[in-house]
Structures are given as structure tokens and as C-alpha cells.
XYZ file of C-alpha atoms in Angstrom:
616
model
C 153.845 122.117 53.157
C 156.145 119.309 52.456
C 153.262 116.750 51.093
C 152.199 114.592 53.712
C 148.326 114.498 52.293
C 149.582 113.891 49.031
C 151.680 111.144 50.744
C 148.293 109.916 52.244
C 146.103 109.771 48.958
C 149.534 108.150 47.001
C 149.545 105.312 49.480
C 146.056 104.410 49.113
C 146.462 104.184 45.169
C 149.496 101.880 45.940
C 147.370 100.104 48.170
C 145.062 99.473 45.750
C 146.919 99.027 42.314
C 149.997 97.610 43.248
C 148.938 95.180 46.528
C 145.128 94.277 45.396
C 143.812 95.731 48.488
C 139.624 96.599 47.630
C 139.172 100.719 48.370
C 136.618 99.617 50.634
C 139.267 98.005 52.537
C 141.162 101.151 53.583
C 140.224 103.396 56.534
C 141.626 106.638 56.632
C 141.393 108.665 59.748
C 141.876 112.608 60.358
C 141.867 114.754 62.900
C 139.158 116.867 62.216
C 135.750 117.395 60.192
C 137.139 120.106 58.201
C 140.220 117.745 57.257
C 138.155 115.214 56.934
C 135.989 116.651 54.055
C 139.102 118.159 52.350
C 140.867 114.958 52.307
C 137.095 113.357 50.691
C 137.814 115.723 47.641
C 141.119 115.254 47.422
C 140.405 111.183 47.103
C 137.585 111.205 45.248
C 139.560 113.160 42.656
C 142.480 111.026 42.543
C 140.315 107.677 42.611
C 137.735 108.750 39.544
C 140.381 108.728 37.236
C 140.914 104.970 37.479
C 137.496 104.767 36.979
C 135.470 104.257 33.508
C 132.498 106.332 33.178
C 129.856 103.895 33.441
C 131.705 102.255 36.767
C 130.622 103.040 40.573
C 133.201 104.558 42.034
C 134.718 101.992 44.802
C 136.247 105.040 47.856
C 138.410 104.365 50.874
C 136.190 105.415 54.416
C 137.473 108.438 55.758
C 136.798 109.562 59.659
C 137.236 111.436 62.137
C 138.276 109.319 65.399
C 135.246 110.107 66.798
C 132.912 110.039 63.688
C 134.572 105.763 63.639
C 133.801 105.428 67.278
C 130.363 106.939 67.392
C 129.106 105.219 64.141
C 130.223 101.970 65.555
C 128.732 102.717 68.918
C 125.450 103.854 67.405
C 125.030 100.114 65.556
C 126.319 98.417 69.301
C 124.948 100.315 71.664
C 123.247 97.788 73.325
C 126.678 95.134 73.611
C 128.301 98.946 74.931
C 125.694 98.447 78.046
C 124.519 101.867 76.819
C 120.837 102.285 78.655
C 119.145 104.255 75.118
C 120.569 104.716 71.585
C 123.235 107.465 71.670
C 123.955 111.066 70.806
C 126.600 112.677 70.789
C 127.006 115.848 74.226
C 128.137 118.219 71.177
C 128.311 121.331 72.830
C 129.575 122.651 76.421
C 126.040 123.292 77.192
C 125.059 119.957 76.754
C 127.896 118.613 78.697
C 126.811 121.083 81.646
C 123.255 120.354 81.564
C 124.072 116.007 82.195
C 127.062 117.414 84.612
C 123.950 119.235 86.563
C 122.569 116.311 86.749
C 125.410 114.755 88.401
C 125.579 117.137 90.971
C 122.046 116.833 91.772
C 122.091 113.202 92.099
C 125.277 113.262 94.726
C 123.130 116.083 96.616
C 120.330 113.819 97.398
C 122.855 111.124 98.015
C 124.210 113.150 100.630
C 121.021 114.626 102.294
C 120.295 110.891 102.589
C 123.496 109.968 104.693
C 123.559 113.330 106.331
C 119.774 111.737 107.711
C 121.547 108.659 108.225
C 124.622 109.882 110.510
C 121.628 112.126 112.715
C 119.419 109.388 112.988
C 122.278 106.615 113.945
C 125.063 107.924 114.272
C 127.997 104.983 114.816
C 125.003 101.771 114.448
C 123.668 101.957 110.974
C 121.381 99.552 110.263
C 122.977 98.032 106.775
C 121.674 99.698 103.722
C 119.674 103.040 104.140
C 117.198 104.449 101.964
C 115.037 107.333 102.208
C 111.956 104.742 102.843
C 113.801 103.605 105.982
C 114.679 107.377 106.840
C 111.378 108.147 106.785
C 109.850 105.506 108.783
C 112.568 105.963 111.176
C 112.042 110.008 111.441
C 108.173 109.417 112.094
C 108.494 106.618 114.469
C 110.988 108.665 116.565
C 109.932 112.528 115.913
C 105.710 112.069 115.204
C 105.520 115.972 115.665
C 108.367 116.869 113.665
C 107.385 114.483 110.926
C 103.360 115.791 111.297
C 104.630 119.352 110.198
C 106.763 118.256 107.731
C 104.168 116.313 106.388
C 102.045 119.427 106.283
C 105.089 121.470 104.348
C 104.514 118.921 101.952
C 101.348 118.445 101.653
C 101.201 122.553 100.869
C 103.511 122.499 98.725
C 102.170 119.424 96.320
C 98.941 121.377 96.494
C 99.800 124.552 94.985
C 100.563 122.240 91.505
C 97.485 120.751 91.409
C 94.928 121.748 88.739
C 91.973 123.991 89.496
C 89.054 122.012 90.419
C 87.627 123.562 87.253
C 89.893 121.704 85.199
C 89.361 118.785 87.378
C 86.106 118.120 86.598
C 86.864 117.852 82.798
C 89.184 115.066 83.458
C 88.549 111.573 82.582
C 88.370 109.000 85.407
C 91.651 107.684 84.475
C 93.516 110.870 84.450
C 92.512 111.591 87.837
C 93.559 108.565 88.592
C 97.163 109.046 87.441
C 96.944 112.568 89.218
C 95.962 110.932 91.738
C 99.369 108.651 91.948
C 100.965 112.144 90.404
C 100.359 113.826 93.564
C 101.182 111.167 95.978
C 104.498 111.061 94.182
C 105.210 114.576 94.822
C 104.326 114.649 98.217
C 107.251 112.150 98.677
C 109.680 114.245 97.289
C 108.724 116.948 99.037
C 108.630 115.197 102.317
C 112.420 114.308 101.896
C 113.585 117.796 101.256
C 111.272 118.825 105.061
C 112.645 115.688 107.058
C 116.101 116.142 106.019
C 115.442 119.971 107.306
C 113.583 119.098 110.174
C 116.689 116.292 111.123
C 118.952 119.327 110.732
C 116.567 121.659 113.391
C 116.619 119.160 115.880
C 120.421 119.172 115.535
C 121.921 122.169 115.705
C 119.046 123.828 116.698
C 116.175 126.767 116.234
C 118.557 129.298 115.131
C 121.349 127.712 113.259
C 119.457 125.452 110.581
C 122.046 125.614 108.191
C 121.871 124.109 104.132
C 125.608 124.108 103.690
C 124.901 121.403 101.173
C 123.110 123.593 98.934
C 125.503 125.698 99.080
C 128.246 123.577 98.730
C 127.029 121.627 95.827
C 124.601 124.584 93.610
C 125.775 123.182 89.939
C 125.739 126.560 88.776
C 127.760 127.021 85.482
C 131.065 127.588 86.906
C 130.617 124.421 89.344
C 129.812 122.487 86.575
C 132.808 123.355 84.353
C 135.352 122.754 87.222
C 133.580 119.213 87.223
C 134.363 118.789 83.758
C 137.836 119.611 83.856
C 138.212 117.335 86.951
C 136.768 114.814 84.655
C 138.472 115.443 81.393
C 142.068 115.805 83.352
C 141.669 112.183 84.547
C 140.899 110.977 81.348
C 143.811 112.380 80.131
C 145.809 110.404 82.565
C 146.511 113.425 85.070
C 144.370 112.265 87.930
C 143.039 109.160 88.999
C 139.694 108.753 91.602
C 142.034 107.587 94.375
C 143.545 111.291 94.197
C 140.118 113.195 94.686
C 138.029 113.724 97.638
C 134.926 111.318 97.855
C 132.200 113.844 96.791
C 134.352 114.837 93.734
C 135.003 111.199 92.866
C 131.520 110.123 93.158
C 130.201 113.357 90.795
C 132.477 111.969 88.024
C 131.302 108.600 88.453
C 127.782 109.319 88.578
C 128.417 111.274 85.308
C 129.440 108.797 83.286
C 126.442 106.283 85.048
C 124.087 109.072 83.517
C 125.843 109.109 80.062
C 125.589 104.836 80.636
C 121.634 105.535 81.274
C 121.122 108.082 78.875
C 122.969 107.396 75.813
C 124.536 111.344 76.126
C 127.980 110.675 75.156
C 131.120 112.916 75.402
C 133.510 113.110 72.901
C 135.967 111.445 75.677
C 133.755 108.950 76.297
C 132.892 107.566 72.505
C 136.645 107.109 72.449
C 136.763 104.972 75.364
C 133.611 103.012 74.708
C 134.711 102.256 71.127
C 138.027 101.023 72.806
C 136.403 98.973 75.763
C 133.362 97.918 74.386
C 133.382 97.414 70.839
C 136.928 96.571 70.277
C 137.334 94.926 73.527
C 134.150 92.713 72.471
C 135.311 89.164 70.522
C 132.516 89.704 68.227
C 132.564 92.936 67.501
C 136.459 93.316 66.924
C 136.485 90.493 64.356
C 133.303 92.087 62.791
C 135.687 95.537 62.541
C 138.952 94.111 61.756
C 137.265 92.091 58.755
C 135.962 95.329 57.147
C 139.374 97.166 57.026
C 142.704 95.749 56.353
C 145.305 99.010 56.596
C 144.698 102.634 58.197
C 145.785 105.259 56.983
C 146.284 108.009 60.034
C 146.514 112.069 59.352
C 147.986 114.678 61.622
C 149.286 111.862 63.778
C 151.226 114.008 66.632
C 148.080 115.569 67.689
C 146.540 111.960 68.490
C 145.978 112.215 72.815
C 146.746 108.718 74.744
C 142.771 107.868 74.329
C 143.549 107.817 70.350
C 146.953 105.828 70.192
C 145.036 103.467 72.116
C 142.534 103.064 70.576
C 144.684 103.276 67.085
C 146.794 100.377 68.684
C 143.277 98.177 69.100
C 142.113 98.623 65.434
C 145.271 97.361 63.584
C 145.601 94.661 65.814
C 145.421 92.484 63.071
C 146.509 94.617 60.312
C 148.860 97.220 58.681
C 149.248 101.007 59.461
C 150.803 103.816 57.809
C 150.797 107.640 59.907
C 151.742 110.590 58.937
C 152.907 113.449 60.700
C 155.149 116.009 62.161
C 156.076 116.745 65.844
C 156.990 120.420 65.340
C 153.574 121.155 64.553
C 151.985 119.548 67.863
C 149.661 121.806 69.208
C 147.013 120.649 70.954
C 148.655 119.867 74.153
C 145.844 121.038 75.940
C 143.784 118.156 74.306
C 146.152 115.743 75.474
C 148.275 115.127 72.221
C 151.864 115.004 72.504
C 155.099 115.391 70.175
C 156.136 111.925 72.043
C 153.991 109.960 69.802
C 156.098 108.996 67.174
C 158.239 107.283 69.640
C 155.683 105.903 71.322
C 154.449 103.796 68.432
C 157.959 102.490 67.450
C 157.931 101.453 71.090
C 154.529 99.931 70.998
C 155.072 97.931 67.181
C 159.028 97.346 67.631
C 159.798 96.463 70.779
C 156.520 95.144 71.813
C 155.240 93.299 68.739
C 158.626 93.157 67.254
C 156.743 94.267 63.882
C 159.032 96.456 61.107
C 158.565 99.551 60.824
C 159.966 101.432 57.297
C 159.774 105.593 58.018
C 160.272 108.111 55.242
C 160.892 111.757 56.563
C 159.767 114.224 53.719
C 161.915 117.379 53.491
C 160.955 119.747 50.551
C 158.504 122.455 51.784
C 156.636 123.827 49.094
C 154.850 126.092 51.625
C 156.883 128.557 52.797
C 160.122 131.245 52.209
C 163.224 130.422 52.544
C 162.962 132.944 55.403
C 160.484 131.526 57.183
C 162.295 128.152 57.404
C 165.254 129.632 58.573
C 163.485 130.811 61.129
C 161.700 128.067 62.773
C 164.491 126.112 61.690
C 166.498 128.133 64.574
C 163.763 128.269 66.972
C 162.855 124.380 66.855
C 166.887 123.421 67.301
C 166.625 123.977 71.171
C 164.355 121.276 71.067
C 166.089 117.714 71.588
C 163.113 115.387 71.821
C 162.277 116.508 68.446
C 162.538 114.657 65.677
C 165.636 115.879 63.843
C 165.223 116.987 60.006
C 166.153 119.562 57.606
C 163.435 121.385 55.257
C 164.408 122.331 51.814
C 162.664 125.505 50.326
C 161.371 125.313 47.024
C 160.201 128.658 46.847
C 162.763 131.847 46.741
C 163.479 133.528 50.432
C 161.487 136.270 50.574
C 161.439 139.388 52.910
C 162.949 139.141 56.358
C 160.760 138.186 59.384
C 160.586 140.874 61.968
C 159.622 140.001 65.334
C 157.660 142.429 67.420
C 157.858 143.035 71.100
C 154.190 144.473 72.595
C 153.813 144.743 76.351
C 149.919 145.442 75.854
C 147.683 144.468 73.456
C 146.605 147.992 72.594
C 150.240 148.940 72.050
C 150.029 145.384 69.220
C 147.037 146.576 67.886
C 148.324 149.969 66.853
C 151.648 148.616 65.880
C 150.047 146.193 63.420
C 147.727 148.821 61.766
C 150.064 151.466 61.481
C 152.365 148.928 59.889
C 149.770 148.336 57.339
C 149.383 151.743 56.454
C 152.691 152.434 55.956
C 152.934 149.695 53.785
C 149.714 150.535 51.785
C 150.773 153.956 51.141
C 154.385 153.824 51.263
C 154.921 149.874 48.980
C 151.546 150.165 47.201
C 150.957 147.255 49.299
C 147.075 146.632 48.770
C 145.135 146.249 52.260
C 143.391 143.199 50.252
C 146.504 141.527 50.011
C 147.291 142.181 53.733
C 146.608 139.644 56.332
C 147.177 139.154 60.079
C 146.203 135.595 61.460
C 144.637 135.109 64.999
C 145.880 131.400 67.267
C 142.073 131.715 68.136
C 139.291 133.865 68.464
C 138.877 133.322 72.156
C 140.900 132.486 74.619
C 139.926 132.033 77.835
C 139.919 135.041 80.702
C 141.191 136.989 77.556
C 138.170 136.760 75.619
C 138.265 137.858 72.263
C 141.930 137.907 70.903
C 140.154 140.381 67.874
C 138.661 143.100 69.226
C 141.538 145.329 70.120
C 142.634 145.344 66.267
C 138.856 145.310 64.649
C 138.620 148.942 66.898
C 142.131 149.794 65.634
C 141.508 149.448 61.973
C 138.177 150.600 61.884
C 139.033 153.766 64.205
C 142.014 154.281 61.098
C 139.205 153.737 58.179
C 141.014 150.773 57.020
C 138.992 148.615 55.776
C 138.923 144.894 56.822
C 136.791 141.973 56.594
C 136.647 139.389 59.726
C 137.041 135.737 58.275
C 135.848 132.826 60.802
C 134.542 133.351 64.262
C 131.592 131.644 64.870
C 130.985 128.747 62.667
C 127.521 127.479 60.726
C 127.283 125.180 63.877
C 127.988 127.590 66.623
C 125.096 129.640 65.307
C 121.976 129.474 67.862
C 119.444 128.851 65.022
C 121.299 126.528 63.806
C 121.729 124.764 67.066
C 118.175 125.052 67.882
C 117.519 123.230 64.354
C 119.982 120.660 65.500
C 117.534 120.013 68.632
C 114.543 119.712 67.115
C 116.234 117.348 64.795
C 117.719 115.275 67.552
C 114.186 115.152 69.249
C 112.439 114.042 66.086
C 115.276 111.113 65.643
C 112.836 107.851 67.658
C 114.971 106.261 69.933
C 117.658 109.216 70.576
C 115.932 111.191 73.216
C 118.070 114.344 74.059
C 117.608 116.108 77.638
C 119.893 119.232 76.525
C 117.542 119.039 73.341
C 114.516 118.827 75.299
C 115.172 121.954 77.433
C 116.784 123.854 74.415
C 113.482 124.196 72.066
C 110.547 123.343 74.692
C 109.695 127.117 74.612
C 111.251 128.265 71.322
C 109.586 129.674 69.327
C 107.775 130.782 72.398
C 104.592 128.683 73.198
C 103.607 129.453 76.879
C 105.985 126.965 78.040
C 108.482 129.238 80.301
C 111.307 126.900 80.857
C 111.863 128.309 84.981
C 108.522 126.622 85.481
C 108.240 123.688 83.191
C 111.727 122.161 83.206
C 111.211 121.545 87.437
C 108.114 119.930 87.408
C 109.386 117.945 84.642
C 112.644 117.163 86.667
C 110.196 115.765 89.362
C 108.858 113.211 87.210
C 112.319 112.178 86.090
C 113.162 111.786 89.961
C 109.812 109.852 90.324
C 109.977 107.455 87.800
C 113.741 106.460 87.911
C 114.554 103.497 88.896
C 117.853 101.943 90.295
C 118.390 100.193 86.426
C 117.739 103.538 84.207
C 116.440 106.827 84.108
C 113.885 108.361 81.818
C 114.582 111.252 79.119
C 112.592 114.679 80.081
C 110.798 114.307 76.787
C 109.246 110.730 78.656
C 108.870 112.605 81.465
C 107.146 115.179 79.864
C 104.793 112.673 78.595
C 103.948 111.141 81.539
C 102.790 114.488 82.838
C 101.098 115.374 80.107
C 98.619 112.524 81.169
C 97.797 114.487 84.622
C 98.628 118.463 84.123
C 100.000 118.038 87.687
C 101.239 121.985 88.103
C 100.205 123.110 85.031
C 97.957 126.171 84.028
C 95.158 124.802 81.187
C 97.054 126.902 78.501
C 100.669 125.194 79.470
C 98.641 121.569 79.628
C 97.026 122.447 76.407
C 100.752 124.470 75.030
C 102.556 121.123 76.212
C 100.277 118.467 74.536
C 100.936 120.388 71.391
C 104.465 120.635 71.405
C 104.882 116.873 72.120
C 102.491 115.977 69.344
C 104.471 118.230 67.371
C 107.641 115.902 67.810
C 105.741 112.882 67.405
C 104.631 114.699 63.611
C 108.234 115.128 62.858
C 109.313 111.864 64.160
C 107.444 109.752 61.172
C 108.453 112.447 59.004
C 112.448 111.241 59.550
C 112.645 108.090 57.199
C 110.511 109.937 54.323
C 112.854 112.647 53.805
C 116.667 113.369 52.584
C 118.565 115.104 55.532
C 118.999 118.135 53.358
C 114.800 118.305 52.920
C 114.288 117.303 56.493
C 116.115 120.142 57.970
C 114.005 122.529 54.991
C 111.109 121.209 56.643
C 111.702 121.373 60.073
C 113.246 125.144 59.511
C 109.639 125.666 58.529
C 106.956 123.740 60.314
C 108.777 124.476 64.051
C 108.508 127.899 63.550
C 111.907 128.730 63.568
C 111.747 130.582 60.480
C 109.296 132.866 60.996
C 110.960 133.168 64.381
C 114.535 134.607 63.576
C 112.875 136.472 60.637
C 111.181 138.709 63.177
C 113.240 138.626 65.703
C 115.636 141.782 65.778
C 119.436 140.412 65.446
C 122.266 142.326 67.178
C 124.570 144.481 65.117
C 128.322 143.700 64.554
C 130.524 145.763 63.177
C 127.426 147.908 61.545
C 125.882 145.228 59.741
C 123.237 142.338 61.197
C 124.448 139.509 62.072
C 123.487 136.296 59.610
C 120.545 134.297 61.712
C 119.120 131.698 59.896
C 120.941 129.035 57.567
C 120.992 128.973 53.845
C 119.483 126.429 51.573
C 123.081 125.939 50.443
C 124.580 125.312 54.531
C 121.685 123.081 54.914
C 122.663 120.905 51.881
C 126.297 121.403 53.392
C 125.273 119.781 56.897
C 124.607 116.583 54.747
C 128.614 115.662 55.391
């Protein structure tokens, strides 16, 4: 409450009428979407009025860290030795799904040397790969590998199409199922060797598949992956201080989000940093478009940001703004050190000036409430030190509350309110009681206990928040189908997300594998395809499909090919209309019967007016 956006949109004018500096010049960077959009207004207001009429309006950029890193990535991909065009791993879901992945790779890496140590044991003969491990298993074990052969061949079998549909097929396509089948039959043949290698070793009755155990990449595996990985990013960890499995999962994790273009948000920060500022070319192509940042919210930048920060006015000027008591997103890796971190960096490493102006009028808050933190904050003596000066009158006291369950806060808080509505006149509408989240962890939801207070009291109470427009699933099975009609941004997570929504005979359990198998069949030691490829390689055969999944699948993928050319016609606002629409997805969540919350049905679908809204 002391002006520090203010301070922000102020130094751009002064940028711009007192030092000549072009709007377009000036990149301003926030911390969040939400800020980001706010801050838009808030310029765009200020600018227009030195504007005439008839003049375009000339507007600082304004980003998000990662909205500057993934725009730039998305026009470099290629120089960022990115394998397809990227998109952005938006969701936790997303994340899991390429962490999955991962896992699955580093299993079959480790069936292969587990094959490798039975087979040789100490005299390994250089560079092993499951060709050589199969040759070798046949040529020592021809029984073993007969049967397994067998296991295989059974197995293939049961996907291939009904000699009824057989007969319909073209020359080519059997052709291709043909080379389909042979395919599989590999596959399959590793999974009954490695077995077989594992009978012969510790015998008829104690076959054992700790592996698959071990490493399932169920949802809770995956997440503790993701930590692991996030942690190190952060500068916790490094690879040296993990075993070898859990090293190798993170690496092959970001050598899928190489292949695949699926970017973290982690990862657009470092790739922006590495590849596109780190690239001679690029840099001087980036640091001739802007000439002074502007930075928001600066103590909640993490080490990845001040890096990268440090990178893009390399060759320019910077102003931040900030405060250290308000750092609190730890957790994310920011810290209240930052502040003296960047004198450090520009003063004593690039012996550059540095002027800092500490603002100290809150127009925010009581009196009261300043004294307050005021108090609390002093025990703090890495903090930076400064004095707020209320402008607004002191207010009632603050009272401080000691629960020991959250049932026992619940019922204080309500029964507070009532007193106050019928005792002050207090009106419930002018009431308030403000949540740090909405979940937190083990604890879940952090608003339950009081939502079954107040309504168990008849108070009446509106929830404000909670799930946002892009938390919603129909929204974020919009957002798929959008992603999948974008040419050149092929989206696994996508893929998997819509291929049987609204439902078209496409039950994911049985698809998604035998699409899986083509990925693993067709990837090669330089890249690996997207399931929609995949998808559309077996398309061509039907290898394991039922005539009304061959026929359900063809469809679908045409489908995306129809919305595809339908992406450069159309304003994003209009395209989203449209593919609401023609997917299905409308008529979908119009019949489908939505949960109840709180007595009243929970909002599906998106509005005409959040559509327009997703245009920022």
C-alpha cells in the first residue's frame, strides 16, 4: 500500500518524456498473469493521455517471466535444440504424464542391463542393446528363447484384425500391418526374454519383477520425481547427490521435454537463460529491442529469475521494485535476500551505481495494523530496515486468536460474526475472513470447516475464488483440443486428455497402450514421435483395433486435421466459440449432470465473455 505500482507506471512516463526512451523500448516484468493484466490497465490509462485522438497508442511490453521466456523460445526453438515447437506442461497432470514417461524409459533401460549382468556378468562385450541381447539369449538358451518367442507371438496375435476386416484392406495396408505386427512381436519378445533370463536365474519358483515394482510411475511416484527435480533446480540438490536410477529419471525428463517440445515452467526459464540469451545472435537480437526493465514484486524472484534478470540487462538499465517483508513464496524458491543480492551482483561485481528510494507512506492499512507488523517484523535483522507512515486513522485493535483445532477456529470466527452482526449492526456483507489458500497440502481444503460452520448457523456467505476459469475441466479440455489443432505443437497430455471426450468408442485403457507401442516402435535414438503421430501411423493398419475404434479413430484424427486449417482463419476468441461447438463439448457438459456445491450446480462450461477474456 505504499505505491510501488504507481512507482512502476511513473518511471516509465519519465522514461519516456524526460530521457527519449520509445515505449516500445521498455519491458516491464511481473510476477504473475493476474498482475500482469492489472498493471496493462493501469499503463494503458496513464499512457493514452499523452496521446491525441487520432494517434496509435505506442505501450511498454509487459510479462510475466515466463510469458518473455516462452515467447522467445517459441520464435527459437530450433537454436534452443528443442526436437518440435513448444508448449508449455501447464498443469501437474501434464507434468506427470511426460514424468511417466521418464520412468518408463529408465525401466526398459534397466531390464536391458539387468539382461546384460545375467548374460555376462563381469565381460561385457562394449555397448549392449536389446538386438545383441537377443541374439545372445537365442544362441545360448534356443528352448527358452522358442517359448518366449511363442508368448510373443500370442500375444501380437490377439491385436490383430479379424480376418474379416482383413480382407477389406488394401494391399498396402496389409503391408504396413504386416511390418505393424513384426514390430510388436519385438516388443513383446523383450518383455519374455528379460523374464525368461530372470527364470533361469533364480529359478522356477522365485521369478521375481522387483523392477516393476520398484519403478510403477503411479501418481505418487511421479510427484516425488518432480520434487526431486524441481528441488535441484532450485539449487538444493545436485545429480552427484542422488542415487543413479533417480539421477538418470531426471535426466531423461528433461531429454523428453528436449524431444518433445513439453516444457516446464522451470525449464522455459532456464532455456531462455542458456539458449537464447546465452546465444550471440539471439542476445543482441533481445538486448536491441529493450533498453531498461522495469521489474514488479522483485523479492519473490527465485535464483532461476535473478539470473536470468542479470542476463537481459546485460547491456542496459534496470529499475525493481519491491519489499522483503512481503516474501512469500519461499517454497518457489524466492528469497527476502534478493535485494542484497543484486547490489552485490551490479556494485561490487560490475561496479555499476545503484540510486534506491525506500517508500514509506502506506495508504493501505490502520494505523493498527502497522503497529502490528511493525512489532512482529523487528525480530527480523536481515530485513531491510524502514518505518511505514499511516495515512489513514488507527482503527480498532487487532486481536489475535489462539485455536488448537480447526473446528474450535471455525466456531470462534462465526460466532464472532454474529455477535458483531447483532450486537454492532455490523452487516455480514461487510464481513470478511481471508483464506492463505484454498488447499494446502495433507490439509486439503483450508474452507470447509467454516463453509459447514456458517451455513450450520444460517449465516449467509458467498465463497469468492477457488477454482479458477482455467482450473475448470471443460475449460481444460477446450485448452486440449486447442493445443492439438495448433500444426506443429503436438501435445501428448493433450492427446490422451480429449481422445475419448466427448465419448467416441475410444476407451483410453485400451487405446492409449497400443498407441504407446507405436511411440516405442518408431523412436529413434535422435527424437521421439507425439502420440497424435503415433496414432496416425496406426491408423494406417488398425493393428488391435475393433472396426468401430479403427473407424472411431480415423474420425477423431480427421477431426483435428478440420480444426487445424481452421487456426489462421479465426480470432482466438471465435476459435475457441467454434471449437466449444464442433468437438462436442458443448452438447457434452450440457447433458452431463454436474455435482452440487453448496446446493447449487456447479458452473461447467465457459461464457462467451471468459472466452473473449482468455484472449490475454
Amino acid at each position: 500500500g505504499s505505491g510501488k505500482t504507481h512507482t512502476m507506471v511513473q518511471r516509465a512516463v519519465n522514461l519516456v518524456n524526460n530521457y527519449d526512451f520509445g515505449p516500445e523500448k521498455i519491458l516491464m516484468i511481473t510476477f504473475s498473469n493476474k498482475a500482469t493484466g492489472e498493471l496493462k490497465k493501469r499503463v494503458a490509462s496513464v499512457f493514452s493521455s499523452h496521446y491525441s485522438p487520432d494517434e496509435d497508442i505506442r505501450l511498454p511490453t509487459i510479462k510475466t517471466f515466463h510469458s518473455l521466456a516462452f515467447w522467445w523460445i517459441c520464435r527459437c526453438w530450433k537454436a534452443c535444440n528443442l526436437g518440435k515447437c513448444p508448449s508449455p506442461l501447464a498443469t501437474k497432470a501434464q507434468e506427470r504424464s511426460l514424468m511417466q514417461r521418464a520412468i518408463e524409459e529408465n525401466l526398459d533401460h534397466l531390464r536391458l542391463e539387468r539382461c546384460e549382468r545375467i548374460l555376462w556378468r563381469d565381460e561385457r562385450p562394449g555397448e549392449v542393446s536389446w538386438e545383441v541381447v537377443l541374439q545372445t539369449f537365442r544362441g545360448r538358451y534356443v528352448d527358452d528363447y522358442n517359448k518366449a518367442s511363442l508368448k510373443a507371438d500370442e500375444k501380437a496375435n490377439k491385436d490383430m484384425p479379424r480376418e474379416k476386416k482383413q480382407n477389406k484392406m488394401t494391399a498396402e495396408e496389409l503391408q504396413a500391418l504386416n511390418e505393424e505386427m513384426k514390430a510388436m512381436k519385438k516388443l513383446y519378445l523383450r518383455v519374455e526374454c528379460y523374464l525368461g533370463l530372470l527364470h533361469r536365474k533364480n529359478g522356477k519358483n522365485s521369478v521375481t519383477c522387483d523392477l516393476e515394482r520398484r519403478w510403477s510411475g503411479d501418481d505418487p511416484q511421479c510427484d516425488m520425481y518432480l520434487e526431486l527435480v524441481r528441488k535441484a533446480r532450485l539449487g538444493h540438490h545436485s545429480k552427484n547427490d542422488y542415487l543413479r536410477e533417480d539421477a538418470s529419471i531426471w535426466e531423461l525428463y528433461d531429454k523428453l521435454q528436449r524431444e518433445t517440445g513439453q516444457i516446464d515452467f522451470d525449464s522455459m526459464l532456464i532455456i531462455f537463460t542458456d539458449k537464447v540469451l546465452g546465444n550471440e545472435k539471439l542476445a543482441h537480437r533481445f538486448h536491441s529491442m529493450y533498453s531498461h526493465v522495469i521489474v514488479d514484486e522483485y523479492q519473490d524472484n527465485s535464483e532461476a529469475q535473478a539470473l536470468m534478470l542479470n542476463k537481459i540487462v546485460e547491456h542496459g538499465s534496470l529499475t525493481v521494485v519491491g519489499d522483503d517483508d512481503q516474501c512469500i513464496y519461499q517454497f518457489r524458491g524466492a528469497s527476502p535476500g534478493n535485494f542484497g543480492r543484486l547490489r552485490e551482483f551490479f556494485l561490487e561485481e560490475r561496479q555499476i551505481t545503484i540510486q534506491e528510494e525506500t517508500l514509506t507512506e502506506n495508504h493501505r492499512s490502520s494505523a493498527n495494523i502497522l503497529k502490528v507488523a511493525a512489532t512482529f517484523l523487528q525480530g527480523d535483522t536481515s530485513r531491510h530496515a524502514k518505518v511505514l507512515r499511516p495515512s489513514r486513522p488507527p482503527g480498532l485493535p487487532v486481536e489475535i486468536w489462539k485455536c488448537h483445532y480447526t473446528n474450535d477456529q471455525a466456531k470462534h470466527i462465526v460466532s464472532t460474526m454474529i455477535e458483531r452482526h447483532e450486537e454492532e449492526g455490523v452487516a455480514y456483507g461487510d464481513m470478511s475472513c481471508l483464506f492463505r489458500c484454498f488447499q494446502m497440502g495433507k490439509l486439503g481444503s483450508l474452507t470447509t470447516h467454516i463453509q459447514k460452520e456458517l451455513a450450520g448457523k444460517n449465516v449467509p456467505f458467498t465463497v469468492v475464488g477457488g477454482k479458477t476459469l482455467f482450473e475448470r475441466v471443460s475449460v481444460l479440455d477446450l485448452l486440449a483440443y486447442l493445443r492439438l489443432s495448433i500444426t506443429g505443437s503436438p501435445d501428448d497430455y493433450s492427446f490422451e486428455r480429449v481422445i475419448n471426450k466427448p465419448t467416441r468408442r475410444l476407451p483410453k485403457d485400451k487405446l492409449i497402450p497400443l498407441i504407446k507401442q507405436q511411440v516405442k516402435r518408431n523412436k529413434t535414438k535422435a527424437s521421439m514421435i507425439s502420440l497424435q503421430e503415433a496414432a496416425k501411423i496406426l491408423c494406417k493398419t488398425g493393428f488391435g483395433l475393433s472396426s468401430s475404434q479403427h473407424d472411431a479413430l480415423k474420425v477423431f484424427l480427421a477431426q483435428i486435421d478440420q480444426f487445424s486449417a481452421e487456426v489462421n482463419t479465426k480470432s482466438l476468441p471465435d476459435l475457441l466459440t467454434y471449437l466449444w461447438r464442433q468437438t462436442g463439448l458443448e452438447d457434452f457438459y450440457k447433458n452431463q449432470n454436474q455435482p452440487k456445491e453448496d446446493g447449487k450446480k456447479k458452473k461447467a462450461s465457459p461464457s462467451k465473455q471468459e472466452m473473449n477474456g482468455m484472449d490475454s
